[in-house]
mmCIF file of C-alpha atoms and ligand atoms in Angstrom:
data_model
loop_
_atom_site.group_PDB
_atom_site.id
_atom_site.type_symbol
_atom_site.label_atom_id
_atom_site.label_comp_id
_atom_site.label_asym_id
_atom_site.label_seq_id
_atom_site.Cartn_x
_atom_site.Cartn_y
_atom_site.Cartn_z
ATOM 1 C CA MET A 1 100.885 10.928 52.792
ATOM 2 C CA GLU A 2 104.272 12.337 51.959
ATOM 3 C CA TYR A 3 105.203 15.918 52.781
ATOM 4 C CA VAL A 4 107.569 18.613 51.589
ATOM 5 C CA LYS A 5 109.215 21.074 53.956
ATOM 6 C CA LEU A 6 108.929 24.707 52.882
ATOM 7 C CA ASN A 7 111.799 27.171 53.316
ATOM 8 C CA ASN A 8 110.234 28.427 56.577
ATOM 9 C CA GLY A 9 110.027 24.884 57.999
ATOM 10 C CA LEU A 10 106.274 24.406 57.390
ATOM 11 C CA LYS A 11 105.194 20.888 56.373
ATOM 12 C CA MET A 12 102.964 20.701 53.311
ATOM 13 C CA PRO A 13 101.296 17.559 51.888
ATOM 14 C CA ILE A 14 102.781 16.683 48.490
ATOM 15 C CA LEU A 15 99.302 15.780 47.185
ATOM 16 C CA GLY A 16 96.242 17.978 47.518
ATOM 17 C CA TYR A 17 92.900 18.755 45.959
ATOM 18 C CA GLY A 18 92.130 21.763 43.708
ATOM 19 C CA VAL A 19 88.734 23.423 43.317
ATOM 20 C CA TYR A 20 89.156 25.502 40.149
ATOM 21 C CA GLN A 21 86.067 25.503 37.880
ATOM 22 C CA ILE A 22 83.644 24.380 40.593
ATOM 23 C CA PRO A 23 81.716 27.672 40.861
ATOM 24 C CA ASP A 24 78.514 26.191 42.295
ATOM 25 C CA LEU A 25 78.949 26.630 46.043
ATOM 26 C CA LYS A 26 76.882 23.592 47.116
ATOM 27 C CA GLU A 27 78.695 21.390 44.608
ATOM 28 C CA CYS A 28 82.081 22.719 45.706
ATOM 29 C CA GLU A 29 81.212 22.111 49.370
ATOM 30 C CA ARG A 30 80.195 18.525 48.554
ATOM 31 C CA CYS A 31 83.428 17.999 46.589
ATOM 32 C CA VAL A 32 85.663 19.266 49.402
ATOM 33 C CA ILE A 33 83.811 17.154 51.988
ATOM 34 C CA ASP A 34 84.281 14.118 49.711
ATOM 35 C CA ALA A 35 87.961 14.958 49.174
ATOM 36 C CA ILE A 36 88.618 15.281 52.905
ATOM 37 C CA ASP A 37 86.775 11.991 53.440
ATOM 38 C CA VAL A 38 89.043 10.335 50.840
ATOM 39 C CA GLY A 39 92.048 11.603 52.802
ATOM 40 C CA TYR A 40 93.109 14.863 51.131
ATOM 41 C CA ARG A 41 94.347 17.409 53.660
ATOM 42 C CA LEU A 42 95.610 20.114 51.288
ATOM 43 C CA ILE A 43 92.838 22.116 49.591
ATOM 44 C CA ASP A 44 93.676 24.689 46.894
ATOM 45 C CA THR A 45 91.220 27.535 46.250
ATOM 46 C CA ALA A 46 91.530 31.176 45.132
ATOM 47 C CA GLN A 47 89.652 34.458 45.355
ATOM 48 C CA ALA A 48 89.074 34.216 41.594
ATOM 49 C CA TYR A 49 87.425 30.768 41.884
ATOM 50 C CA PHE A 50 84.576 32.407 43.842
ATOM 51 C CA ASN A 51 84.266 29.371 46.102
ATOM 52 C CA GLU A 52 86.334 30.171 49.195
ATOM 53 C CA GLU A 53 83.161 30.194 51.330
ATOM 54 C CA ALA A 54 82.282 26.690 50.108
ATOM 55 C CA VAL A 55 85.742 25.505 51.190
ATOM 56 C CA GLY A 56 85.221 27.210 54.566
ATOM 57 C CA ASN A 57 81.850 25.487 55.015
ATOM 58 C CA ALA A 58 83.244 22.099 54.012
ATOM 59 C CA VAL A 59 86.150 22.411 56.442
ATOM 60 C CA GLU A 60 83.723 23.235 59.231
ATOM 61 C CA LYS A 61 81.488 20.261 58.396
ATOM 62 C CA SER A 62 84.265 17.773 57.649
ATOM 63 C CA GLY A 63 84.922 16.823 61.259
ATOM 64 C CA VAL A 64 88.673 17.094 60.642
ATOM 65 C CA LYS A 65 90.509 19.527 62.903
ATOM 66 C CA ARG A 66 91.534 22.795 61.255
ATOM 67 C CA GLU A 67 95.174 22.267 62.266
ATOM 68 C CA ASP A 68 95.214 18.950 60.379
ATOM 69 C CA LEU A 69 94.298 20.722 57.128
ATOM 70 C CA PHE A 70 96.423 22.854 54.826
ATOM 71 C CA ILE A 71 94.364 25.525 53.046
ATOM 72 C CA THR A 72 95.734 27.553 50.134
ATOM 73 C CA SER A 73 94.163 30.632 48.571
ATOM 74 C CA LYS A 74 95.374 33.210 46.050
ATOM 75 C CA ILE A 75 95.031 36.967 45.691
ATOM 76 C CA TRP A 76 93.572 37.973 42.345
ATOM 77 C CA ILE A 77 94.794 40.849 40.128
ATOM 78 C CA THR A 78 91.797 43.067 40.979
ATOM 79 C CA ASN A 79 93.001 42.999 44.604
ATOM 80 C CA ALA A 80 96.590 43.882 43.695
ATOM 81 C CA GLY A 81 98.328 46.659 45.646
ATOM 82 C CA TYR A 82 99.027 46.981 49.381
ATOM 83 C CA GLU A 83 95.686 48.339 50.634
ATOM 84 C CA LYS A 84 93.415 46.210 48.455
ATOM 85 C CA ALA A 85 95.458 43.069 49.048
ATOM 86 C CA LYS A 86 95.398 43.659 52.802
ATOM 87 C CA ALA A 87 91.593 44.011 52.774
ATOM 88 C CA SER A 88 91.261 40.962 50.531
ATOM 89 C CA ILE A 89 93.280 38.816 52.963
ATOM 90 C CA GLU A 90 90.693 39.673 55.652
ATOM 91 C CA GLU A 91 87.897 38.803 53.215
ATOM 92 C CA SER A 92 89.495 35.451 52.399
ATOM 93 C CA LEU A 93 89.929 34.697 56.121
ATOM 94 C CA ASN A 94 86.236 35.474 56.675
ATOM 95 C CA LYS A 95 85.083 33.348 53.762
ATOM 96 C CA LEU A 96 87.330 30.482 54.817
ATOM 97 C CA LYS A 97 86.018 30.870 58.398
ATOM 98 C CA SER A 98 89.495 30.698 59.851
ATOM 99 C CA ASP A 99 91.890 32.995 61.644
ATOM 100 C CA TYR A 100 94.757 31.825 59.446
ATOM 101 C CA ILE A 101 95.461 30.550 55.944
ATOM 102 C CA ASP A 102 98.235 27.998 55.536
ATOM 103 C CA LEU A 103 99.445 29.361 52.203
ATOM 104 C CA MET A 104 98.525 32.540 50.328
ATOM 105 C CA LEU A 105 99.778 33.076 46.785
ATOM 106 C CA ILE A 106 99.879 36.006 44.386
ATOM 107 C CA HIS A 107 97.765 34.449 41.631
ATOM 108 C CA GLN A 108 99.317 36.265 38.653
ATOM 109 C CA PRO A 109 102.445 38.407 38.182
ATOM 110 C CA PHE A 110 100.504 41.440 36.971
ATOM 111 C CA GLY A 111 99.290 44.699 38.496
ATOM 112 C CA ASP A 112 100.943 46.056 41.655
ATOM 113 C CA TYR A 113 102.053 42.676 42.912
ATOM 114 C CA TYR A 114 104.873 44.306 44.876
ATOM 115 C CA GLY A 115 102.228 46.031 47.000
ATOM 116 C CA THR A 116 100.379 42.714 47.273
ATOM 117 C CA TYR A 117 103.542 41.013 48.459
ATOM 118 C CA ARG A 118 104.155 43.660 51.144
ATOM 119 C CA ALA A 119 100.631 43.061 52.491
ATOM 120 C CA MET A 120 101.308 39.327 52.475
ATOM 121 C CA GLU A 121 104.658 39.718 54.269
ATOM 122 C CA GLU A 122 102.903 41.775 56.939
ATOM 123 C CA ALA A 123 100.092 39.204 57.377
ATOM 124 C CA TYR A 124 102.724 36.456 57.499
ATOM 125 C CA LYS A 125 104.518 38.213 60.360
ATOM 126 C CA GLU A 126 101.173 38.607 62.163
ATOM 127 C CA GLY A 127 100.536 34.852 61.862
ATOM 128 C CA LYS A 128 97.467 35.272 59.623
ATOM 129 C CA LEU A 129 99.293 33.583 56.751
ATOM 130 C CA LYS A 130 101.457 30.600 57.721
ATOM 131 C CA SER A 131 103.338 30.729 54.419
ATOM 132 C CA ILE A 132 103.351 32.959 51.351
ATOM 133 C CA GLY A 133 104.220 32.463 47.739
ATOM 134 C CA VAL A 134 103.445 33.147 44.129
ATOM 135 C CA SER A 135 101.825 31.525 41.124
ATOM 136 C CA ASN A 136 102.551 31.780 37.410
ATOM 137 C CA PHE A 137 105.806 33.606 38.069
ATOM 138 C CA TYR A 138 108.173 32.750 35.243
ATOM 139 C CA PRO A 139 111.844 32.634 36.283
ATOM 140 C CA ASP A 140 112.594 36.305 35.520
ATOM 141 C CA ARG A 141 109.656 37.590 37.586
ATOM 142 C CA LEU A 142 110.409 35.149 40.401
ATOM 143 C CA VAL A 143 114.049 36.178 40.716
ATOM 144 C CA ASP A 144 113.059 39.874 40.543
ATOM 145 C CA LEU A 145 110.589 39.422 43.420
ATOM 146 C CA ILE A 146 113.131 37.497 45.488
ATOM 147 C CA LYS A 147 115.908 40.043 44.934
ATOM 148 C CA PHE A 148 113.864 43.061 46.005
ATOM 149 C CA ASN A 149 111.789 41.748 48.922
ATOM 150 C CA GLU A 150 112.571 40.599 52.431
ATOM 151 C CA ILE A 151 110.948 37.156 52.412
ATOM 152 C CA THR A 152 111.686 34.571 49.727
ATOM 153 C CA PRO A 153 108.386 33.042 48.565
ATOM 154 C CA MET A 154 107.871 29.515 49.873
ATOM 155 C CA ILE A 155 105.985 28.285 46.783
ATOM 156 C CA ASN A 156 105.663 28.976 43.068
ATOM 157 C CA GLN A 157 102.569 27.274 41.629
ATOM 158 C CA VAL A 158 102.952 26.876 37.874
ATOM 159 C CA GLU A 159 101.424 24.806 35.079
ATOM 160 C CA THR A 160 103.302 21.493 35.298
ATOM 161 C CA HIS A 161 102.393 18.138 33.735
ATOM 162 C CA PRO A 162 104.022 15.492 31.521
ATOM 163 C CA PHE A 163 103.714 17.761 28.444
ATOM 164 C CA ASN A 164 105.170 20.852 30.168
ATOM 165 C CA GLN A 165 107.605 19.660 32.802
ATOM 166 C CA GLN A 166 109.157 23.025 33.773
ATOM 167 C CA ASN A 167 112.650 21.585 34.280
ATOM 168 C CA GLU A 168 114.507 24.863 33.756
ATOM 169 C CA ALA A 169 112.108 26.882 35.905
ATOM 170 C CA HIS A 170 112.313 24.159 38.569
ATOM 171 C CA GLU A 171 116.121 24.485 38.688
ATOM 172 C CA ILE A 172 115.825 28.243 39.343
ATOM 173 C CA MET A 173 113.270 27.575 42.087
ATOM 174 C CA LYS A 174 115.598 25.019 43.698
ATOM 175 C CA LYS A 175 118.461 27.521 43.580
ATOM 176 C CA TYR A 176 116.404 29.972 45.668
ATOM 177 C CA GLY A 177 114.698 27.424 47.941
ATOM 178 C CA VAL A 178 111.240 27.929 46.401
ATOM 179 C CA GLN A 179 109.071 24.785 46.351
ATOM 180 C CA ILE A 180 107.441 24.068 42.985
ATOM 181 C CA GLU A 181 103.731 23.195 42.964
ATOM 182 C CA ALA A 182 101.964 21.911 39.821
ATOM 183 C CA TRP A 183 98.657 23.311 38.656
ATOM 184 C CA GLY A 184 96.875 21.326 35.971
ATOM 185 C CA PRO A 185 98.840 18.118 36.677
ATOM 186 C CA PHE A 186 96.689 16.397 34.017
ATOM 187 C CA ALA A 187 96.832 19.400 31.656
ATOM 188 C CA GLU A 188 93.042 19.299 32.226
ATOM 189 C CA GLY A 189 93.026 16.302 29.863
ATOM 190 C CA LYS A 190 94.505 18.270 26.945
ATOM 191 C CA ASN A 191 96.602 16.338 24.384
ATOM 192 C CA ASP A 192 94.417 13.345 25.296
ATOM 193 C CA MET A 193 96.519 12.854 28.412
ATOM 194 C CA PHE A 194 94.155 10.259 29.873
ATOM 195 C CA LEU A 195 94.537 8.158 26.688
ATOM 196 C CA ASN A 196 98.232 8.793 26.011
ATOM 197 C CA GLU A 197 99.830 5.528 24.820
ATOM 198 C CA VAL A 198 103.219 6.103 26.479
ATOM 199 C CA LEU A 199 101.617 6.629 29.891
ATOM 200 C CA LYS A 200 99.232 3.735 29.275
ATOM 201 C CA GLU A 201 102.027 1.279 28.499
ATOM 202 C CA ILE A 202 103.881 2.269 31.658
ATOM 203 C CA GLY A 203 100.641 2.172 33.662
ATOM 204 C CA ASN A 204 99.975 -1.405 32.543
ATOM 205 C CA LYS A 205 103.211 -2.517 34.232
ATOM 206 C CA TYR A 206 102.171 -1.086 37.595
ATOM 207 C CA ASN A 207 98.422 -1.652 37.192
ATOM 208 C CA LYS A 208 97.839 2.106 37.395
ATOM 209 C CA SER A 209 95.905 4.610 35.254
ATOM 210 C CA ASN A 210 97.382 7.423 33.162
ATOM 211 C CA ALA A 211 96.241 9.877 35.849
ATOM 212 C CA GLN A 212 98.089 7.937 38.545
ATOM 213 C CA ILE A 213 101.254 7.661 36.434
ATOM 214 C CA ALA A 214 101.236 11.424 35.750
ATOM 215 C CA LEU A 215 100.840 12.238 39.454
ATOM 216 C CA ARG A 216 103.469 9.709 40.513
ATOM 217 C CA PHE A 217 105.928 11.116 37.948
ATOM 218 C CA LEU A 218 105.510 14.627 39.378
ATOM 219 C CA ILE A 219 105.634 13.458 43.009
ATOM 220 C CA GLN A 220 108.873 11.529 42.383
ATOM 221 C CA LYS A 221 110.346 14.789 41.054
ATOM 222 C CA GLY A 222 109.461 16.440 44.376
ATOM 223 C CA ILE A 223 106.607 18.476 42.900
ATOM 224 C CA VAL A 224 103.479 19.224 44.958
ATOM 225 C CA VAL A 225 100.355 18.252 42.967
ATOM 226 C CA ILE A 226 96.722 19.378 43.361
ATOM 227 C CA PRO A 227 94.549 17.405 40.904
ATOM 228 C CA LYS A 228 90.897 18.371 40.595
ATOM 229 C CA SER A 229 87.946 16.049 40.123
ATOM 230 C CA THR A 230 84.280 16.394 41.009
ATOM 231 C CA HIS A 231 83.943 12.576 41.035
ATOM 232 C CA LYS A 232 84.663 10.781 44.289
ATOM 233 C CA GLU A 233 85.908 7.624 42.569
ATOM 234 C CA ARG A 234 88.463 9.734 40.688
ATOM 235 C CA MET A 235 89.417 11.521 43.913
ATOM 236 C CA ASN A 236 90.166 8.044 45.302
ATOM 237 C CA GLU A 237 92.085 7.051 42.167
ATOM 238 C CA ASN A 238 94.158 10.232 42.250
ATOM 239 C CA PHE A 239 94.934 9.701 45.947
ATOM 240 C CA ASP A 240 96.129 6.128 45.421
ATOM 241 C CA VAL A 241 99.658 6.933 44.228
ATOM 242 C CA PHE A 242 101.849 6.086 47.206
ATOM 243 C CA ASP A 243 102.069 2.290 46.871
ATOM 244 C CA PHE A 244 104.433 2.123 43.894
ATOM 245 C CA ASN A 245 107.603 3.676 42.490
ATOM 246 C CA LEU A 246 108.281 4.440 38.845
ATOM 247 C CA SER A 247 111.646 3.020 37.815
ATOM 248 C CA SER A 248 114.289 5.475 36.597
ATOM 249 C CA GLU A 249 113.840 4.014 33.088
ATOM 250 C CA ASP A 250 110.122 4.813 33.188
ATOM 251 C CA MET A 251 110.831 8.303 34.579
ATOM 252 C CA ASP A 252 113.192 8.842 31.615
ATOM 253 C CA ILE A 253 110.534 7.687 29.127
ATOM 254 C CA ILE A 254 107.930 10.086 30.568
ATOM 255 C CA ALA A 255 110.557 12.858 30.443
ATOM 256 C CA THR A 256 110.515 12.538 26.641
ATOM 257 C CA LEU A 257 106.857 13.714 26.547
ATOM 258 C CA ASP A 258 107.980 17.222 27.545
ATOM 259 C CA GLN A 259 107.056 19.833 24.912
ATOM 260 C CA LYS A 260 108.524 22.601 27.097
ATOM 261 C CA GLU A 261 105.686 25.010 26.513
ATOM 262 C CA SER A 262 102.310 25.885 27.949
ATOM 263 C CA LEU A 263 99.166 24.140 26.734
ATOM 264 C CA PHE A 264 97.142 27.024 28.187
ATOM 265 C CA LEU A 265 98.622 30.521 28.345
ATOM 266 C CA ASN A 266 101.970 32.103 27.626
ATOM 267 C CA HIS A 267 102.554 34.723 30.313
ATOM 268 C CA TYR A 268 105.007 36.543 28.039
ATOM 269 C CA ASP A 269 102.263 37.115 25.431
ATOM 270 C CA PRO A 270 100.611 40.597 25.661
ATOM 271 C CA GLU A 271 97.251 38.993 24.773
ATOM 272 C CA THR A 272 97.525 36.827 27.895
ATOM 273 C CA VAL A 273 98.050 39.931 30.018
ATOM 274 C CA GLU A 274 95.069 41.636 28.331
ATOM 275 C CA TYR A 275 92.927 38.566 28.910
ATOM 276 C CA LEU A 276 93.890 38.128 32.579
ATOM 277 C CA ALA A 277 93.486 41.849 33.279
ATOM 278 C CA SER A 278 89.891 41.562 32.019
ATOM 279 C CA VAL A 279 88.927 38.745 34.418
ATOM 280 C CA HIS A 280 86.939 40.191 37.320
HETATM 281 P P1 NAP B 301 93.648 19.091 36.225
HETATM 282 O O1 NAP B 301 93.655 18.706 37.649
HETATM 283 O O2 NAP B 301 94.873 18.901 35.402
HETATM 284 O O3 NAP B 301 92.495 18.322 35.454
HETATM 285 C C1 NAP B 301 91.169 18.326 35.891
HETATM 286 C C2 NAP B 301 90.340 17.592 34.843
HETATM 287 O O4 NAP B 301 90.701 16.198 34.818
HETATM 288 C C3 NAP B 301 88.877 17.648 35.116
HETATM 289 O O5 NAP B 301 88.224 17.776 33.866
HETATM 290 C C4 NAP B 301 88.554 16.288 35.751
HETATM 291 O O6 NAP B 301 87.237 15.908 35.450
HETATM 292 C C5 NAP B 301 89.545 15.392 35.048
HETATM 293 N N1 NAP B 301 90.003 14.264 35.895
HETATM 294 C C6 NAP B 301 90.460 14.326 37.164
HETATM 295 N N2 NAP B 301 90.880 13.115 37.588
HETATM 296 C C7 NAP B 301 90.666 12.259 36.560
HETATM 297 C C8 NAP B 301 90.896 10.870 36.404
HETATM 298 N N3 NAP B 301 91.428 10.138 37.379
HETATM 299 N N4 NAP B 301 90.548 10.307 35.207
HETATM 300 C C9 NAP B 301 90.010 11.052 34.196
HETATM 301 N N5 NAP B 301 89.763 12.379 34.307
HETATM 302 C C10 NAP B 301 90.107 12.984 35.489
HETATM 303 O O7 NAP B 301 93.191 20.621 36.023
HETATM 304 P P2 NAP B 301 92.960 21.897 36.943
HETATM 305 O O8 NAP B 301 91.729 21.753 37.755
HETATM 306 O O9 NAP B 301 93.055 23.063 36.063
HETATM 307 O O10 NAP B 301 94.219 21.927 37.920
HETATM 308 C C11 NAP B 301 94.203 21.437 39.233
HETATM 309 C C12 NAP B 301 94.137 22.551 40.256
HETATM 310 O O11 NAP B 301 95.228 23.465 40.073
HETATM 311 C C13 NAP B 301 92.905 23.471 40.114
HETATM 312 O O12 NAP B 301 91.720 22.878 40.593
HETATM 313 C C14 NAP B 301 93.357 24.673 40.885
HETATM 314 O O13 NAP B 301 93.238 24.455 42.280
HETATM 315 C C15 NAP B 301 94.809 24.771 40.458
HETATM 316 N N6 NAP B 301 95.004 25.698 39.308
HETATM 317 C C16 NAP B 301 95.715 26.838 39.513
HETATM 318 C C17 NAP B 301 95.937 27.724 38.471
HETATM 319 C C18 NAP B 301 96.751 28.961 38.723
HETATM 320 O O14 NAP B 301 96.780 29.854 37.856
HETATM 321 N N7 NAP B 301 97.429 29.056 39.842
HETATM 322 C C19 NAP B 301 95.431 27.457 37.191
HETATM 323 C C20 NAP B 301 94.696 26.289 37.001
HETATM 324 C C21 NAP B 301 94.510 25.415 38.060
HETATM 325 P P3 NAP B 301 86.089 15.721 36.578
HETATM 326 O O15 NAP B 301 86.143 16.898 37.509
HETATM 327 O O16 NAP B 301 84.848 15.664 35.765
HETATM 328 O O17 NAP B 301 86.405 14.418 37.262
#
C-alpha cells in the first residue's frame, strides 16, 4: 500500500473502499469484511449511506486491529449546524463502535456548514476525530472555508475520474495543502468507462483492466481513491494496482479524456441544491 500524508501529519492509504449504495446492513457488513480480507484498510462511509453500523460491525469482526484501519464518515446536511453536528458525531462514533473516527467530512457545502465545521474542529481537538475535511466543495467554497476558520481541512473529496479530472480544483487544493480524494473513480461506469477503447488499448499493454488503469492514473496523480464493488473478485482487481506504472505518454493520453464537467451533479445548479436539501 502507498500512503499520503495529510497536512496534520496523519498517514492515509491512497486506496480505500467505499460503501455508497449498499443500504442492506448484512450485505454491507459482508462487503466490508471481504474488503478488509482483500487488504483494504481505508473504509469510506457516511451518515447518509445509512450503513455506519454495518461498517462498525465489520471492523469488530474483521480481526484487524482498529488502529490499523482508517475509517471515514461524513456529516449530512440534515445534521448541519453546531449543535446537531456535535450530536451526530457522537451518533457516528456509536454506530462505528469506536472512540475515534480517522476522518470526518462535511458531506455537502449546504446548510449551516460553518456550524458543522466548528463542531468538527472541537471534536478534532478532543481527539474524537483524527482528521477533518470536506466533500463536494468547489474551489470558491473551499477557499472561503479555509479563509474564515482556524483549521485548514485535510481532505476535499470530490467527483474525480478520467472524464472529470478536476485539474484546476486540484491546483487550488495543492496551494492550500488540502489532499484531494476521488469519489466515483469509475464514474459509476457512466460513459461506458469499463468498455472505453482508449483505456482498453492502454490496459492491453500492461495486462490490466479499464478499472485498474483508471485507478492507477488517479493514484499516479497523487489522488486518494475509494472504488466501490460488492463483488470480491472486483475488490481484488481494484486492489491490484501497485505492480505497474503508467508511462508519461499513457498518462498524457488518458488526460485527453477529460471533459472537465460533472457526470452527476453540478453543485452550482439551484436544482442540485433543491435535490440535496430534500434527501433525508
Ligand atoms: P464507483 O466506485 O466509481 O463505481 C462503482 C460501480 O462500479 C459499481 O456499480 C460497481 O459494481 C462497479 N465496479 C466496481 N469495480 C468494478 C470493476 N473492477 N469492473 C467492473 N465494474 C466495477 O462509484 P461510487 O460507489 O459512487 O464511488 C466510490 C465511493 O465514493 C462510494 O462508495 C462512496 O464511498 C464515495 N462517494 C462519495 C460521494 C460524496 O458525495 N462524497 C458521492 C459518491 C460516492 P458492483 O458493486 O456490482 O461490483
